[in-house]
Amino acid sequence: MIVDDHPVVRDGLRGMFDHVADIEVVAEASNGFEALALARSARPHVVLMDLRMPGLDGVGAIQRLRASHPEIKVVVLTTYDTDADVARAMAAGVAGYLLKDAPREELHRAVRTAAAGGAVLAPSVASALMSRPAVPDPSPRELEVLRLVARGSANKEIARTLLISETTVKTHLKHVFAKLGVESRAAAVVVAMERGLI
């Protein structure tokens, strides 16, 4: 199944698979909500998913798709290769991450690999991941702070509860953001929950 909000992209991708004997495009969707509905009826083995779409974006669709149809493998196909985009997609449980400038043969190989249970990464994404230093999980104290954030506590309340200063709370949150590759409290909570940290 191809999921992209641009009809010309969907047409081009379908054309890339038209004469491939072992790959059939069973459905096309223009956003995440359509993809979820079509996944029920079309039952694709692999979904090529864009990240930035109106309505339900790619990561939101991936999360819901993985929850309702864990057997379906999702390969992100996008123009965005920022660390934040890659991290969000990986945290959502994708089988691969490719850029839209990938050659036809690479797309074919990616679909086959994902269908067989393997993982695929664009060379630039793989290089970026390999060159990034390993970042440890948040410390137990940082997770305590994050659990209180998840409950809706403000920095002042967290400081009072944990008997630390507000500045220390902010420092812990800054470390958490860096370790989880996010930029906001809400994103930190989502990623930590997805990774089973809180």
Coordinates of C-alpha atoms in Angstrom, one line a residue:
M1 CA 0.0 0.0 0.0
I2 CA 1.3 3.5 -0.9
V3 CA 0.4 6.3 1.5
D4 CA 1.3 9.8 0.3
D5 CA -0.7 13.0 0.1
H6 CA 0.6 13.9 -3.4
P7 CA -1.3 12.1 -6.2
V8 CA 1.7 12.5 -8.6
V9 CA 3.9 10.7 -6.1
R10 CA 1.4 7.9 -5.7
D11 CA 1.1 7.5 -9.5
G12 CA 4.9 7.5 -9.9
L13 CA 5.4 4.9 -7.2
R14 CA 2.6 2.7 -8.6
G15 CA 4.4 2.9 -11.9
M16 CA 7.6 1.8 -10.4
F17 CA 5.9 -1.4 -9.3
D18 CA 3.6 -2.0 -12.3
H19 CA 5.9 -4.6 -14.0
V20 CA 7.4 -6.3 -10.9
A21 CA 6.1 -9.8 -10.8
D22 CA 6.3 -10.4 -7.0
I23 CA 5.0 -7.0 -5.8
E24 CA 1.5 -5.7 -6.2
V25 CA 0.1 -2.3 -5.1
V26 CA -3.1 -3.3 -3.4
A27 CA -4.2 0.1 -2.2
E28 CA -3.4 3.8 -2.1
A29 CA -4.1 6.4 0.6
S30 CA -3.6 10.2 0.8
N31 CA -3.4 10.4 4.5
G32 CA -3.0 8.4 7.7
F33 CA -6.8 8.0 8.3
E34 CA -7.3 6.6 4.8
A35 CA -4.4 4.3 5.3
L36 CA -5.9 2.8 8.5
A37 CA -9.2 2.2 6.9
L38 CA -7.7 0.6 3.8
A39 CA -5.3 -1.6 5.9
R40 CA -8.4 -3.4 7.2
S41 CA -9.8 -4.3 3.8
A42 CA -6.7 -4.5 1.6
R43 CA -4.5 -6.3 4.1
P44 CA -1.1 -5.2 2.6
H45 CA 2.1 -7.0 3.7
V46 CA 4.1 -3.7 3.4
V47 CA 3.1 -0.1 3.5
L48 CA 5.2 2.7 2.0
M49 CA 4.4 5.7 4.2
D50 CA 5.2 9.4 3.8
L51 CA 5.8 11.3 7.1
R52 CA 4.2 14.7 6.5
M53 CA 0.5 14.6 5.5
P54 CA -2.6 16.5 6.5
G55 CA -4.9 15.0 9.1
L56 CA -3.1 12.1 10.6
D57 CA 0.6 12.3 9.8
G58 CA 2.9 9.4 9.0
V59 CA 4.1 8.7 12.5
G60 CA 0.6 8.8 14.0
A61 CA -0.6 6.4 11.3
I62 CA 2.4 4.1 11.9
Q63 CA 1.7 4.0 15.6
R64 CA -2.0 3.1 15.1
L65 CA -1.2 0.7 12.3
R66 CA 1.4 -1.2 14.3
A67 CA -1.1 -1.4 17.2
S68 CA -4.0 -2.7 15.1
H69 CA -2.0 -4.7 12.5
P70 CA 1.4 -5.6 13.9
E71 CA 1.9 -8.1 11.0
I72 CA 2.0 -5.2 8.5
K73 CA 5.5 -3.9 7.9
V74 CA 5.9 -0.1 7.4
V75 CA 8.7 1.5 5.4
V76 CA 8.9 5.3 5.6
L77 CA 9.4 6.9 2.2
T78 CA 10.0 10.6 2.6
T79 CA 12.1 13.6 1.7
Y80 CA 12.9 14.3 5.4
D81 CA 16.0 12.8 7.0
T82 CA 16.4 14.9 10.0
D83 CA 17.5 13.2 13.3
A84 CA 14.1 14.0 14.8
D85 CA 12.1 12.6 11.9
V86 CA 14.2 9.4 11.8
A87 CA 14.0 9.0 15.6
R88 CA 10.2 9.4 15.7
A89 CA 9.7 6.9 12.9
M90 CA 12.1 4.4 14.5
A91 CA 10.3 4.8 17.8
A92 CA 7.0 4.1 16.1
G93 CA 8.3 0.8 14.9
V94 CA 9.1 1.1 11.2
A95 CA 10.8 -1.7 9.3
G96 CA 12.7 0.8 7.1
Y97 CA 13.4 4.4 6.3
L98 CA 14.0 5.5 2.7
L99 CA 14.3 8.8 0.9
K100 CA 12.2 9.6 -2.1
D101 CA 15.3 9.9 -4.3
A102 CA 15.9 6.2 -3.9
P103 CA 16.3 4.3 -7.2
R104 CA 13.6 2.0 -8.4
E105 CA 15.7 -1.2 -7.6
E106 CA 16.3 0.1 -4.0
L107 CA 12.5 0.5 -3.5
H108 CA 11.9 -3.0 -4.9
R109 CA 14.5 -4.5 -2.6
A110 CA 13.2 -2.5 0.4
V111 CA 9.6 -3.9 -0.1
R112 CA 10.9 -7.5 -0.4
T113 CA 13.2 -7.1 2.6
A114 CA 10.5 -5.6 4.8
A115 CA 8.0 -8.3 3.7
A116 CA 10.5 -11.0 4.7
G117 CA 10.9 -9.4 8.2
G118 CA 14.1 -7.5 7.5
A119 CA 15.1 -3.8 8.0
V120 CA 16.1 -1.3 5.4
L121 CA 17.7 2.1 5.7
A122 CA 18.7 4.8 3.2
P123 CA 22.5 5.0 3.1
S124 CA 22.4 8.6 4.3
V125 CA 20.2 7.6 7.3
A126 CA 22.3 4.6 8.1
S127 CA 25.5 6.8 8.0
A128 CA 23.9 9.4 10.3
L129 CA 22.8 6.7 12.8
M130 CA 26.2 5.0 12.8
S131 CA 28.0 8.3 13.3
R132 CA 25.8 9.4 16.2
P133 CA 27.3 8.6 19.5
A134 CA 25.4 6.1 21.6
V135 CA 23.1 8.0 24.0
P136 CA 22.2 6.3 27.3
D137 CA 18.6 6.0 28.5
P138 CA 17.5 8.6 31.0
S139 CA 18.7 8.0 34.6
P140 CA 16.3 6.7 37.3
R141 CA 16.0 10.3 38.7
E142 CA 15.3 11.7 35.2
L143 CA 12.6 9.1 34.8
E144 CA 11.1 10.1 38.1
V145 CA 10.9 13.7 36.8
L146 CA 9.4 12.5 33.5
R147 CA 6.8 10.4 35.3
L148 CA 5.6 13.5 37.1
V149 CA 5.5 15.4 33.9
A150 CA 3.4 12.6 32.4
R151 CA 0.9 13.1 35.3
G152 CA 0.7 16.8 34.4
S153 CA 2.8 18.3 37.1
A154 CA 4.5 21.6 36.6
N155 CA 8.2 22.2 37.3
K156 CA 7.4 23.8 40.7
E157 CA 5.3 20.8 41.8
I158 CA 7.9 18.4 40.6
A159 CA 10.6 20.3 42.6
R160 CA 8.4 20.2 45.7
T161 CA 7.6 16.5 45.3
L162 CA 11.2 15.4 44.8
L163 CA 12.7 17.9 47.2
I164 CA 14.9 19.5 44.5
S165 CA 15.1 23.0 43.0
E166 CA 13.2 24.0 39.9
T167 CA 16.6 24.6 38.2
T168 CA 17.4 20.9 38.9
V169 CA 14.1 19.9 37.4
K170 CA 14.8 21.9 34.2
T171 CA 18.3 20.3 34.0
H172 CA 16.9 16.8 34.3
L173 CA 14.3 17.6 31.6
K174 CA 17.0 19.0 29.3
H175 CA 19.0 15.8 29.7
V176 CA 15.8 13.7 29.0
F177 CA 15.1 15.7 25.9
A178 CA 18.6 15.1 24.6
K179 CA 18.6 11.4 25.5
L180 CA 15.2 10.8 23.8
G181 CA 15.9 13.0 20.8
V182 CA 12.9 15.3 21.4
E183 CA 12.3 19.0 22.0
S184 CA 9.2 19.1 24.2
R185 CA 7.7 17.7 27.4
A186 CA 4.9 16.1 25.5
A187 CA 7.2 14.4 23.0
A188 CA 9.4 13.2 25.8
V189 CA 6.5 11.5 27.5
V190 CA 5.3 9.9 24.2
V191 CA 8.7 8.5 23.3
A192 CA 9.4 7.3 26.9
M193 CA 6.0 5.5 26.9
E194 CA 6.6 4.0 23.5
R195 CA 10.0 2.7 24.6
G196 CA 8.5 1.3 27.9
L197 CA 10.6 3.7 30.1
I198 CA 7.6 5.0 31.9

